[in-house]
CSV table of N, CA, C and O in Angstrom, one decimal:
chain,number,residue,atom,x,y,z
A,1,UNK,N,3.2,-23.8,-8.6
A,1,UNK,CA,4.2,-24.7,-7.7
A,1,UNK,C,5.1,-24.1,-7.0
A,1,UNK,O,6.2,-23.3,-7.5
A,2,UNK,N,5.1,-24.3,-5.6
A,2,UNK,CA,6.6,-24.2,-4.7
A,2,UNK,C,7.7,-25.0,-4.9
A,2,UNK,O,7.0,-26.1,-4.7
A,3,UNK,N,8.8,-25.1,-4.7
A,3,UNK,CA,10.2,-25.3,-4.3
A,3,UNK,C,10.1,-26.1,-2.9
A,3,UNK,O,9.2,-25.4,-2.4
A,4,UNK,N,10.0,-27.3,-2.6
A,4,UNK,CA,10.0,-27.8,-1.7
A,4,UNK,C,11.2,-28.0,-1.0
A,4,UNK,O,11.5,-28.4,-0.2
A,5,UNK,N,12.3,-26.6,-0.8
A,5,UNK,CA,13.5,-26.9,0.0
A,5,UNK,C,13.1,-26.2,1.4
A,5,UNK,O,12.5,-25.3,1.0
A,6,UNK,N,13.6,-26.6,1.8
A,6,UNK,CA,13.3,-26.1,3.5
A,6,UNK,C,14.4,-24.7,3.3
A,6,UNK,O,15.1,-24.4,2.7
A,7,UNK,N,13.8,-23.7,4.5
A,7,UNK,CA,14.4,-22.8,4.5
A,7,UNK,C,16.4,-22.8,4.7
A,7,UNK,O,17.3,-22.0,4.5
A,8,UNK,N,16.4,-24.1,5.7
A,8,UNK,CA,17.9,-24.7,5.9
A,8,UNK,C,18.9,-24.6,4.6
A,8,UNK,O,19.8,-24.0,4.1
A,9,UNK,N,18.1,-25.7,3.7
A,9,UNK,CA,18.8,-25.6,2.3
A,9,UNK,C,19.0,-24.4,1.4
A,9,UNK,O,19.6,-24.1,1.0
A,10,UNK,N,18.2,-23.3,1.4
A,10,UNK,CA,17.6,-22.5,1.0
A,10,UNK,C,18.9,-21.0,1.0
A,10,UNK,O,19.4,-20.4,0.6
A,11,UNK,N,19.2,-21.1,2.6
A,11,UNK,CA,20.0,-20.2,3.4
A,11,UNK,C,21.8,-20.9,2.6
A,11,UNK,O,22.5,-19.8,2.4
A,12,UNK,N,21.8,-22.4,2.9
A,12,UNK,CA,23.0,-22.9,2.3
A,12,UNK,C,22.8,-22.7,0.7
A,12,UNK,O,24.1,-22.3,0.7
A,13,UNK,N,22.0,-22.5,0.0
A,13,UNK,CA,22.4,-22.6,-1.4
A,13,UNK,C,22.7,-20.7,-2.1
A,13,UNK,O,23.2,-20.5,-2.2
A,14,UNK,N,21.8,-20.4,-0.6
A,14,UNK,CA,21.9,-18.4,-0.3
A,14,UNK,C,23.4,-18.3,-0.7
A,14,UNK,O,24.1,-17.7,-1.8
A,15,UNK,N,24.1,-18.8,0.0
A,15,UNK,CA,25.9,-18.9,0.5
A,15,UNK,C,26.3,-19.2,0.0
A,15,UNK,O,27.4,-18.7,-0.4
A,16,UNK,N,26.5,-20.2,-0.9
A,16,UNK,CA,26.5,-20.8,-2.1
A,16,UNK,C,26.9,-19.6,-3.4
A,16,UNK,O,27.8,-19.6,-3.9
A,17,UNK,N,25.8,-19.7,-3.8
A,17,UNK,CA,25.8,-18.7,-4.8
A,17,UNK,C,26.2,-17.2,-4.7
A,17,UNK,O,27.0,-16.6,-5.6
A,18,UNK,N,26.2,-16.9,-3.2
A,18,UNK,CA,27.1,-15.7,-3.1
A,18,UNK,C,28.1,-15.8,-3.5
A,18,UNK,O,29.0,-15.1,-3.4
A,19,UNK,N,29.1,-16.9,-3.0
A,19,UNK,CA,30.3,-16.8,-2.8
A,19,UNK,C,31.0,-17.1,-4.0
A,19,UNK,O,32.4,-16.8,-4.6
A,20,UNK,N,30.0,-17.7,-4.6
A,20,UNK,CA,30.3,-18.0,-6.4
A,20,UNK,C,30.4,-17.2,-6.8
A,20,UNK,O,31.3,-16.7,-7.7
A,21,UNK,N,28.9,-16.2,-6.9
A,21,UNK,CA,28.9,-14.6,-7.5
A,21,UNK,C,30.3,-13.6,-7.1
A,21,UNK,O,30.9,-13.4,-7.8
A,22,UNK,N,30.9,-13.2,-5.9
A,22,UNK,CA,31.8,-13.1,-5.2
A,22,UNK,C,33.1,-13.6,-5.8
A,22,UNK,O,34.3,-12.6,-6.6
A,23,UNK,N,33.6,-14.6,-6.2
A,23,UNK,CA,34.7,-15.3,-7.4
A,23,UNK,C,34.9,-15.1,-8.2
A,23,UNK,O,35.5,-14.3,-8.9
A,24,UNK,N,33.6,-15.1,-8.8
A,24,UNK,CA,33.3,-14.9,-10.4
A,24,UNK,C,33.7,-13.2,-11.0
A,24,UNK,O,34.5,-13.0,-11.7
A,25,UNK,N,33.2,-12.7,-9.8
A,25,UNK,CA,33.4,-11.0,-9.6
A,25,UNK,C,35.2,-10.8,-9.9
A,25,UNK,O,35.9,-9.5,-10.3
A,26,UNK,N,35.8,-11.5,-8.8
A,26,UNK,CA,37.0,-11.1,-8.6
A,26,UNK,C,37.8,-11.4,-9.5
A,26,UNK,O,38.6,-10.6,-10.4
A,27,UNK,N,37.3,-12.5,-10.3
A,27,UNK,CA,38.1,-13.5,-11.4
A,27,UNK,C,37.9,-12.3,-12.8
A,27,UNK,O,38.8,-12.2,-13.4
A,28,UNK,N,37.0,-11.8,-12.9
A,28,UNK,CA,36.5,-10.7,-13.8
A,28,UNK,C,37.6,-9.9,-13.8
A,28,UNK,O,38.2,-9.0,-14.3
A,29,UNK,N,37.6,-9.5,-12.3
A,29,UNK,CA,38.8,-7.9,-11.9
A,29,UNK,C,40.4,-8.3,-12.6
A,29,UNK,O,41.0,-7.5,-13.0
A,30,UNK,N,40.7,-9.7,-12.3
A,30,UNK,CA,41.8,-10.5,-12.7
A,30,UNK,C,42.1,-10.2,-14.0
A,30,UNK,O,43.3,-9.9,-14.8
A,31,UNK,N,40.8,-10.5,-14.5
A,31,UNK,CA,40.8,-10.7,-16.2
A,31,UNK,C,41.0,-9.4,-16.6
A,31,UNK,O,41.9,-8.9,-17.9
A,32,UNK,N,40.7,-8.1,-16.4
A,32,UNK,CA,40.4,-6.6,-16.7
A,32,UNK,C,42.4,-6.3,-16.3
A,32,UNK,O,42.5,-5.8,-17.4
A,33,UNK,N,42.6,-6.8,-15.3
A,33,UNK,CA,43.7,-6.0,-14.9
A,33,UNK,C,45.0,-7.2,-15.9
A,33,UNK,O,45.5,-6.2,-16.6
A,34,UNK,N,45.1,-8.4,-16.4
A,34,UNK,CA,45.8,-8.8,-17.2
A,34,UNK,C,45.4,-8.2,-18.7
A,34,UNK,O,46.5,-7.7,-19.5
A,35,UNK,N,44.4,-7.7,-18.9
A,35,UNK,CA,44.0,-7.0,-20.5
A,35,UNK,C,45.0,-5.8,-20.2
A,35,UNK,O,45.7,-5.4,-20.9
A,36,UNK,N,44.8,-4.9,-19.2
A,36,UNK,CA,45.3,-3.7,-19.1
A,36,UNK,C,47.0,-3.5,-19.1
A,36,UNK,O,47.6,-3.1,-19.8
A,37,UNK,N,47.3,-4.7,-18.2
A,37,UNK,CA,48.7,-5.1,-17.8
A,37,UNK,C,49.8,-5.4,-19.8
A,37,UNK,O,50.4,-5.2,-19.9
A,38,UNK,N,48.7,-5.9,-20.0
A,38,UNK,CA,49.4,-6.3,-21.3
A,38,UNK,C,49.5,-5.1,-22.4
A,38,UNK,O,50.2,-5.6,-22.8
A,39,UNK,N,48.3,-4.4,-22.5
A,39,UNK,CA,48.3,-3.3,-23.0
A,39,UNK,C,49.5,-2.4,-23.1
A,39,UNK,O,50.3,-2.2,-23.8
A,40,UNK,N,49.9,-2.1,-21.4
A,40,UNK,CA,50.9,-1.5,-21.5
A,40,UNK,C,51.8,-2.3,-21.6
A,40,UNK,O,53.1,-1.3,-22.3
A,41,UNK,N,52.5,-3.3,-21.3
A,41,UNK,CA,53.4,-4.4,-21.5
A,41,UNK,C,54.0,-3.9,-23.1
A,41,UNK,O,55.0,-3.9,-23.2
A,42,UNK,N,52.7,-4.3,-23.8
A,42,UNK,CA,53.0,-4.3,-25.5
A,42,UNK,C,53.5,-2.7,-25.7
A,42,UNK,O,54.0,-2.1,-26.8
A,43,UNK,N,52.7,-1.5,-25.3
A,43,UNK,CA,53.1,-0.5,-25.8
A,43,UNK,C,54.7,0.3,-25.0
A,43,UNK,O,55.0,1.1,-25.8
A,44,UNK,N,54.8,-0.7,-24.2
A,44,UNK,CA,56.3,-0.4,-23.8
A,44,UNK,C,57.5,-0.6,-24.6
A,44,UNK,O,58.4,-0.3,-24.6
A,45,UNK,N,57.1,-2.0,-25.3
A,45,UNK,CA,57.9,-2.6,-25.7
A,45,UNK,C,58.4,-1.6,-27.1
A,45,UNK,O,57.3,-1.5,-27.9
A,46,UNK,N,59.6,-1.4,-27.4
A,46,UNK,CA,60.0,-0.7,-28.6
A,46,UNK,C,59.9,-1.8,-30.0
A,46,UNK,O,59.6,-1.0,-30.7
A,47,UNK,N,60.6,-2.7,-29.8
A,47,UNK,CA,60.7,-3.5,-30.9
A,47,UNK,C,60.3,-4.6,-30.4
A,47,UNK,O,60.7,-5.5,-30.1
A,48,UNK,N,59.2,-5.3,-31.9
A,48,UNK,CA,58.7,-6.5,-31.2
A,48,UNK,C,58.8,-7.0,-32.6
A,48,UNK,O,57.9,-6.4,-33.6
A,49,UNK,N,58.8,-8.5,-32.6
A,49,UNK,CA,58.2,-9.0,-34.2
A,49,UNK,C,57.3,-9.8,-34.1
A,49,UNK,O,56.0,-9.8,-33.5
A,50,UNK,N,56.7,-10.3,-35.1
A,50,UNK,CA,55.4,-10.8,-35.2
A,50,UNK,C,54.6,-11.9,-34.3
A,50,UNK,O,53.4,-12.1,-34.2
A,51,UNK,N,55.9,-12.9,-34.3
A,51,UNK,CA,56.1,-14.1,-33.0
A,51,UNK,C,55.1,-13.5,-31.8
A,51,UNK,O,53.9,-13.8,-31.1
A,52,UNK,N,55.7,-12.5,-31.3
A,52,UNK,CA,55.3,-11.4,-30.0
A,52,UNK,C,53.8,-10.9,-30.0
A,52,UNK,O,53.2,-11.2,-29.4
A,53,UNK,N,53.7,-10.6,-31.2
A,53,UNK,CA,52.5,-10.1,-31.8
A,53,UNK,C,51.8,-11.0,-31.1
A,53,UNK,O,50.4,-10.9,-30.9
A,54,UNK,N,52.0,-11.9,-32.0
A,54,UNK,CA,50.8,-13.2,-32.3
A,54,UNK,C,50.6,-13.8,-31.1
A,54,UNK,O,49.8,-14.0,-30.4
A,55,UNK,N,51.6,-14.1,-30.2
A,55,UNK,CA,51.2,-14.3,-28.9
A,55,UNK,C,50.3,-13.3,-28.2
A,55,UNK,O,49.9,-13.8,-27.3
A,56,UNK,N,50.8,-12.3,-28.1
A,56,UNK,CA,49.8,-11.0,-27.3
A,56,UNK,C,48.7,-10.9,-27.9
A,56,UNK,O,47.6,-11.1,-27.1
A,57,UNK,N,48.3,-11.5,-29.2
A,57,UNK,CA,46.9,-11.3,-29.7
A,57,UNK,C,46.4,-12.6,-28.7
A,57,UNK,O,44.5,-12.4,-29.0
A,58,UNK,N,46.9,-13.8,-29.5
A,58,UNK,CA,46.0,-14.8,-28.6
A,58,UNK,C,46.2,-14.8,-27.3
A,58,UNK,O,45.0,-14.9,-26.6
A,59,UNK,N,47.0,-14.3,-26.7
A,59,UNK,CA,47.0,-14.6,-25.0
A,59,UNK,C,45.7,-13.2,-24.9
A,59,UNK,O,44.6,-13.6,-23.7
A,60,UNK,N,45.2,-12.2,-25.4
A,60,UNK,CA,44.2,-11.7,-25.0
A,60,UNK,C,43.3,-11.9,-25.3
A,60,UNK,O,42.0,-11.9,-24.7
A,61,UNK,N,42.9,-12.7,-26.3
A,61,UNK,CA,41.8,-13.6,-26.9
A,61,UNK,C,41.2,-14.5,-26.1
A,61,UNK,O,40.1,-14.6,-25.6
A,62,UNK,N,42.6,-15.2,-25.2
A,62,UNK,CA,41.9,-16.1,-24.1
A,62,UNK,C,41.4,-15.2,-23.3
A,62,UNK,O,40.4,-15.5,-22.5
A,63,UNK,N,42.1,-14.2,-22.6
A,63,UNK,CA,41.5,-13.2,-21.7
A,63,UNK,C,40.2,-12.9,-21.8
A,63,UNK,O,38.8,-12.7,-20.7
A,64,UNK,N,39.8,-12.5,-22.9
A,64,UNK,CA,38.4,-12.0,-23.2
A,64,UNK,C,37.6,-12.8,-23.3
A,64,UNK,O,36.3,-13.3,-22.8
A,65,UNK,N,38.0,-14.5,-23.7
A,65,UNK,CA,37.1,-15.8,-23.5
A,65,UNK,C,36.7,-15.8,-22.4
A,65,UNK,O,35.5,-16.2,-21.8
A,66,UNK,N,37.7,-15.8,-21.6
A,66,UNK,CA,37.8,-15.9,-19.9
A,66,UNK,C,36.4,-15.2,-19.0
A,66,UNK,O,35.8,-15.8,-18.7
A,67,UNK,N,36.9,-13.8,-19.8
A,67,UNK,CA,35.6,-12.5,-19.2
A,67,UNK,C,34.8,-12.9,-19.8
A,67,UNK,O,33.4,-13.0,-18.9
A,68,UNK,N,34.3,-13.2,-20.9
A,68,UNK,CA,33.0,-13.2,-21.7
A,68,UNK,C,32.0,-15.0,-20.4
A,68,UNK,O,31.0,-14.6,-20.6
A,69,UNK,N,32.7,-15.6,-20.6
A,69,UNK,CA,32.4,-16.9,-20.0
A,69,UNK,C,32.3,-16.7,-18.2
A,69,UNK,O,31.5,-16.7,-17.6
A,70,UNK,N,33.1,-15.7,-17.5
A,70,UNK,CA,32.9,-15.4,-16.7
A,70,UNK,C,31.4,-14.2,-16.1
A,70,UNK,O,30.6,-14.5,-15.3
A,71,UNK,N,31.5,-13.4,-16.9
A,71,UNK,CA,30.4,-12.7,-17.1
A,71,UNK,C,28.5,-13.4,-17.0
A,71,UNK,O,28.0,-12.9,-17.0
A,72,UNK,N,28.8,-14.3,-17.7
A,72,UNK,CA,27.6,-15.2,-18.0
A,72,UNK,C,27.4,-16.2,-16.8
A,72,UNK,O,26.3,-16.4,-16.7
A,73,UNK,N,28.3,-16.9,-16.9
A,73,UNK,CA,28.2,-17.2,-15.1
A,73,UNK,C,27.7,-16.3,-13.7
A,73,UNK,O,26.9,-16.7,-13.1
A,74,UNK,N,28.1,-15.2,-13.9
A,74,UNK,CA,27.8,-14.0,-13.2
A,74,UNK,C,26.4,-13.9,-13.1
A,74,UNK,O,25.2,-14.1,-12.5
A,75,UNK,N,25.8,-13.5,-14.7
A,75,UNK,CA,24.7,-13.6,-15.0
A,75,UNK,C,23.6,-14.5,-14.3
A,75,UNK,O,22.7,-14.9,-14.0
A,76,UNK,N,24.1,-15.9,-14.9
A,76,UNK,CA,23.8,-17.2,-14.3
A,76,UNK,C,23.1,-17.2,-12.5
A,76,UNK,O,22.1,-17.1,-12.3
A,77,UNK,N,24.2,-16.9,-11.7
A,77,UNK,CA,24.3,-16.6,-10.7
A,77,UNK,C,23.2,-15.0,-10.1
A,77,UNK,O,22.6,-15.4,-8.9
A,78,UNK,N,23.3,-14.3,-10.6
A,78,UNK,CA,22.1,-13.6,-10.3
A,78,UNK,C,20.8,-13.8,-10.5
A,78,UNK,O,20.0,-13.3,-9.6
A,79,UNK,N,20.3,-14.8,-11.9
A,79,UNK,CA,19.2,-14.7,-11.9
A,79,UNK,C,18.8,-16.4,-10.6
A,79,UNK,O,17.7,-16.1,-10.6
A,80,UNK,N,19.8,-16.9,-10.4
A,80,UNK,CA,19.3,-18.0,-9.6
A,80,UNK,C,19.0,-17.7,-8.4
A,80,UNK,O,18.3,-17.7,-7.5
A,81,UNK,N,19.5,-16.0,-7.8
A,81,UNK,CA,19.5,-15.0,-6.6
A,81,UNK,C,17.8,-15.2,-6.4
A,81,UNK,O,17.4,-14.8,-5.7
A,82,UNK,N,17.7,-14.3,-7.6
A,82,UNK,CA,16.6,-13.6,-8.2
A,82,UNK,C,15.4,-14.9,-8.3
A,82,UNK,O,14.3,-14.1,-7.7
A,83,UNK,N,15.8,-16.2,-8.9
A,83,UNK,CA,14.5,-17.3,-8.5
A,83,UNK,C,14.8,-17.3,-6.8
A,83,UNK,O,13.4,-17.7,-6.4
A,84,UNK,N,15.6,-17.2,-6.1
A,84,UNK,CA,15.6,-17.8,-4.7
A,84,UNK,C,14.6,-16.6,-4.0
A,84,UNK,O,13.7,-16.8,-3.1
A,85,UNK,N,14.7,-15.4,-4.3
A,85,UNK,CA,14.2,-14.0,-3.5
A,85,UNK,C,12.6,-14.1,-3.8
A,85,UNK,O,11.6,-14.2,-2.9
A,86,UNK,N,12.4,-14.6,-5.5
A,86,UNK,CA,10.8,-15.0,-5.7
A,86,UNK,C,10.1,-16.3,-5.2
A,86,UNK,O,9.1,-16.2,-5.4
A,87,UNK,N,10.9,-17.1,-4.4
A,87,UNK,CA,10.3,-18.3,-4.5
A,87,UNK,C,10.3,-19.3,-5.9
A,87,UNK,O,9.6,-20.4,-5.4
A,88,UNK,N,11.1,-19.0,-6.7
A,88,UNK,CA,11.1,-20.1,-7.9
A,88,UNK,C,12.3,-20.7,-7.9
A,88,UNK,O,12.1,-21.5,-9.3
A,89,UNK,N,13.0,-21.1,-7.2
A,89,UNK,CA,14.4,-21.1,-7.2
A,89,UNK,C,14.1,-23.0,-6.9
A,89,UNK,O,13.3,-23.1,-6.6
A,90,UNK,N,14.4,-23.3,-8.1
A,90,UNK,CA,14.4,-24.7,-7.4
A,90,UNK,C,13.4,-25.6,-8.9
A,90,UNK,O,12.8,-26.9,-9.0
A,91,UNK,N,12.7,-24.9,-9.1
A,91,UNK,CA,11.7,-25.0,-10.6
A,91,UNK,C,12.3,-24.9,-11.6
A,91,UNK,O,12.9,-23.3,-12.3
A,92,UNK,N,12.1,-25.6,-12.3
A,92,UNK,CA,12.9,-25.7,-13.6
A,92,UNK,C,11.9,-24.3,-14.7
A,92,UNK,O,10.7,-24.6,-14.6
A,93,UNK,N,12.4,-23.5,-15.5
A,93,UNK,CA,12.2,-22.5,-15.9
A,93,UNK,C,11.0,-22.9,-17.6
A,93,UNK,O,10.5,-21.8,-17.8
A,94,UNK,N,11.4,-24.0,-17.8
A,94,UNK,CA,11.1,-24.5,-19.1
A,94,UNK,C,9.5,-25.1,-18.8
A,94,UNK,O,8.9,-24.9,-19.6
A,95,UNK,N,9.7,-26.3,-17.9
A,95,UNK,CA,8.1,-27.1,-17.6
A,95,UNK,C,7.7,-26.8,-16.3
A,95,UNK,O,6.6,-27.0,-16.3
A,96,UNK,N,8.2,-25.8,-15.0
A,96,UNK,CA,7.8,-25.9,-14.0
A,96,UNK,C,7.8,-26.7,-13.3
A,96,UNK,O,7.4,-26.7,-12.1
A,97,UNK,N,8.5,-27.8,-13.5
A,97,UNK,CA,8.4,-28.8,-12.3
A,97,UNK,C,10.1,-28.4,-11.9
A,97,UNK,O,10.4,-28.6,-11.9
A,98,UNK,N,9.4,-29.0,-10.5
A,98,UNK,CA,10.9,-29.2,-9.7
A,98,UNK,C,12.7,-30.1,-9.9
A,98,UNK,O,12.3,-31.1,-11.1
A,99,UNK,N,13.1,-29.1,-9.8
A,99,UNK,CA,14.8,-29.6,-9.7
A,99,UNK,C,15.4,-30.6,-9.0
A,99,UNK,O,15.0,-30.2,-7.9
A,100,UNK,N,15.8,-31.7,-10.0
A,100,UNK,CA,16.3,-32.6,-8.5
A,100,UNK,C,17.1,-31.8,-7.3
A,100,UNK,O,18.5,-31.6,-7.7
A,101,UNK,N,17.4,-32.3,-6.1
A,101,UNK,CA,18.1,-31.7,-5.4
A,101,UNK,C,19.9,-31.9,-5.3
A,101,UNK,O,19.9,-31.0,-4.9
A,102,UNK,N,19.7,-33.1,-5.7
A,102,UNK,CA,21.2,-33.6,-5.8
A,102,UNK,C,21.9,-32.2,-7.6
A,102,UNK,O,23.4,-32.4,-7.1
A,103,UNK,N,21.1,-32.1,-8.3
A,103,UNK,CA,21.1,-31.5,-9.5
A,103,UNK,C,21.8,-30.1,-9.0
A,103,UNK,O,22.6,-28.9,-9.0
A,104,UNK,N,20.9,-29.3,-8.0
A,104,UNK,CA,21.0,-27.7,-7.4
A,104,UNK,C,22.1,-28.3,-6.7
A,104,UNK,O,22.7,-27.1,-6.2
A,105,UNK,N,22.3,-28.9,-6.1
A,105,UNK,CA,23.5,-29.2,-5.0
A,105,UNK,C,25.1,-29.4,-5.9
A,105,UNK,O,25.5,-28.4,-5.4
A,106,UNK,N,24.8,-30.0,-6.6
A,106,UNK,CA,25.9,-30.2,-8.0
A,106,UNK,C,26.2,-28.8,-8.7
A,106,UNK,O,27.6,-28.3,-8.9
A,107,UNK,N,25.1,-28.3,-9.3
A,107,UNK,CA,25.3,-26.9,-10.2
A,107,UNK,C,24.2,-25.6,-9.3
A,107,UNK,O,22.9,-25.9,-10.0
A,108,UNK,N,24.5,-24.9,-8.4
A,108,UNK,CA,23.2,-24.2,-7.7
A,108,UNK,C,22.6,-23.0,-8.8
A,108,UNK,O,21.3,-22.8,-8.4
A,109,UNK,N,22.9,-22.9,-10.2
A,109,UNK,CA,22.9,-22.2,-10.7
A,109,UNK,C,21.7,-22.5,-12.1
A,109,UNK,O,21.1,-21.9,-12.4
A,110,UNK,N,21.3,-24.0,-11.9
A,110,UNK,CA,21.0,-25.0,-12.3
A,110,UNK,C,19.3,-24.3,-12.7
A,110,UNK,O,18.4,-23.5,-11.6
A,111,UNK,N,18.7,-23.6,-13.6
A,111,UNK,CA,17.4,-23.4,-14.1
A,111,UNK,C,16.9,-23.9,-14.6
A,111,UNK,O,15.5,-23.9,-14.8
A,112,UNK,N,17.2,-25.6,-15.4
A,112,UNK,CA,16.0,-26.4,-15.8
A,112,UNK,C,16.7,-27.5,-15.0
A,112,UNK,O,17.6,-28.3,-14.6
A,113,UNK,N,15.4,-28.5,-15.5
A,113,UNK,CA,15.5,-30.1,-14.7
A,113,UNK,C,16.1,-30.5,-15.8
A,113,UNK,O,16.6,-30.2,-16.9
A,114,UNK,N,17.1,-31.7,-15.6
A,114,UNK,CA,17.7,-32.6,-16.2
A,114,UNK,C,16.9,-32.8,-17.9
A,114,UNK,O,17.9,-32.4,-18.7
A,115,UNK,N,16.0,-33.1,-17.6
A,115,UNK,CA,15.4,-33.7,-18.8
A,115,UNK,C,15.0,-32.1,-19.8
A,115,UNK,O,15.5,-32.5,-21.0
A,116,UNK,N,14.8,-31.4,-19.5
A,116,UNK,CA,14.5,-29.6,-20.1
A,116,UNK,C,15.8,-29.4,-20.6
A,116,UNK,O,16.1,-28.7,-21.9
A,117,UNK,N,16.9,-29.7,-20.0
A,117,UNK,CA,18.5,-29.0,-19.9
A,117,UNK,C,19.3,-29.9,-21.1
A,117,UNK,O,19.7,-29.5,-22.3
A,118,UNK,N,18.5,-31.2,-21.1
A,118,UNK,CA,19.0,-32.2,-22.2
A,118,UNK,C,18.5,-32.1,-23.3
A,118,UNK,O,19.4,-31.9,-24.6
A,119,UNK,N,17.1,-31.5,-23.8
A,119,UNK,CA,16.5,-30.9,-24.8
A,119,UNK,C,17.2,-29.7,-25.3
A,119,UNK,O,17.7,-29.3,-26.6
A,120,UNK,N,17.2,-29.3,-24.2
A,120,UNK,CA,17.9,-27.6,-24.6
A,120,UNK,C,19.2,-27.7,-25.6
A,120,UNK,O,19.9,-26.9,-26.7
A,121,UNK,N,20.1,-28.5,-24.9
A,121,UNK,CA,21.2,-28.8,-25.2
A,121,UNK,C,21.7,-29.7,-26.8
A,121,UNK,O,21.8,-29.5,-27.9
A,122,UNK,N,20.3,-30.2,-26.9
A,122,UNK,CA,20.2,-30.9,-28.3
A,122,UNK,C,19.7,-30.1,-29.7
A,122,UNK,O,20.2,-29.8,-30.5
A,123,UNK,N,18.9,-29.2,-28.7
A,123,UNK,CA,18.3,-28.0,-30.0
A,123,UNK,C,18.5,-26.4,-29.3
A,123,UNK,O,17.4,-25.9,-29.1
A,124,UNK,N,19.5,-26.0,-29.3
A,124,UNK,CA,19.7,-24.7,-28.6
A,124,UNK,C,19.2,-23.6,-29.6
A,124,UNK,O,18.6,-22.5,-28.9
A,125,UNK,N,18.9,-24.0,-30.8
A,125,UNK,CA,18.5,-22.1,-31.8
A,125,UNK,C,16.9,-22.6,-31.4
A,125,UNK,O,16.4,-21.5,-31.3
A,126,UNK,N,16.2,-23.6,-30.7
A,126,UNK,CA,14.7,-23.4,-30.8
A,126,UNK,C,14.5,-22.6,-29.9
A,126,UNK,O,13.5,-21.6,-29.7
A,127,UNK,N,15.1,-22.3,-28.4
A,127,UNK,CA,14.7,-21.9,-27.4
A,127,UNK,C,15.3,-20.4,-28.0
A,127,UNK,O,14.6,-19.6,-27.6
A,128,UNK,N,16.2,-20.0,-28.0
A,128,UNK,CA,17.2,-18.7,-28.8
A,128,UNK,C,16.3,-17.9,-29.5
A,128,UNK,O,15.8,-17.1,-29.9
A,129,UNK,N,15.4,-18.9,-30.5
A,129,UNK,CA,15.0,-18.4,-31.4
A,129,UNK,C,13.5,-17.8,-30.6
A,129,UNK,O,12.9,-16.9,-31.6
A,130,UNK,N,13.1,-18.3,-30.0
A,130,UNK,CA,11.8,-17.4,-29.6
A,130,UNK,C,11.7,-16.7,-28.1
A,130,UNK,O,10.7,-15.8,-28.0
A,131,UNK,N,13.3,-16.3,-28.1
A,131,UNK,CA,13.3,-15.1,-27.2
A,131,UNK,C,12.9,-13.4,-27.7
A,131,UNK,O,13.1,-13.5,-29.3
């Protein structure tokens, strides 16, 4: 089954995905710079207390969590662009049915229809166990 997106819709979605991908890559770059800056700042401090250390550890953890989230979103963008190139964009990866256009407009990286996404969120272990 092929997606019913028009060429114009595909171009718009591709542009949105490329812009999102560029923004996410920039965010990861900032996170990396923040991590490096924090390390240098900590190394330069001659005397620091446990509170400063705990605060720095928390900030570092937050940066890592943000970076991990951004990297996951980058992968979703790349996967969506691949589906767009292969002609599978807009089709649910689980059931093969068409994903609603409004869903794709709201979240262009969507890979599942609303029904399959709901099932995935209710039983995430089932999907991952089969991989």
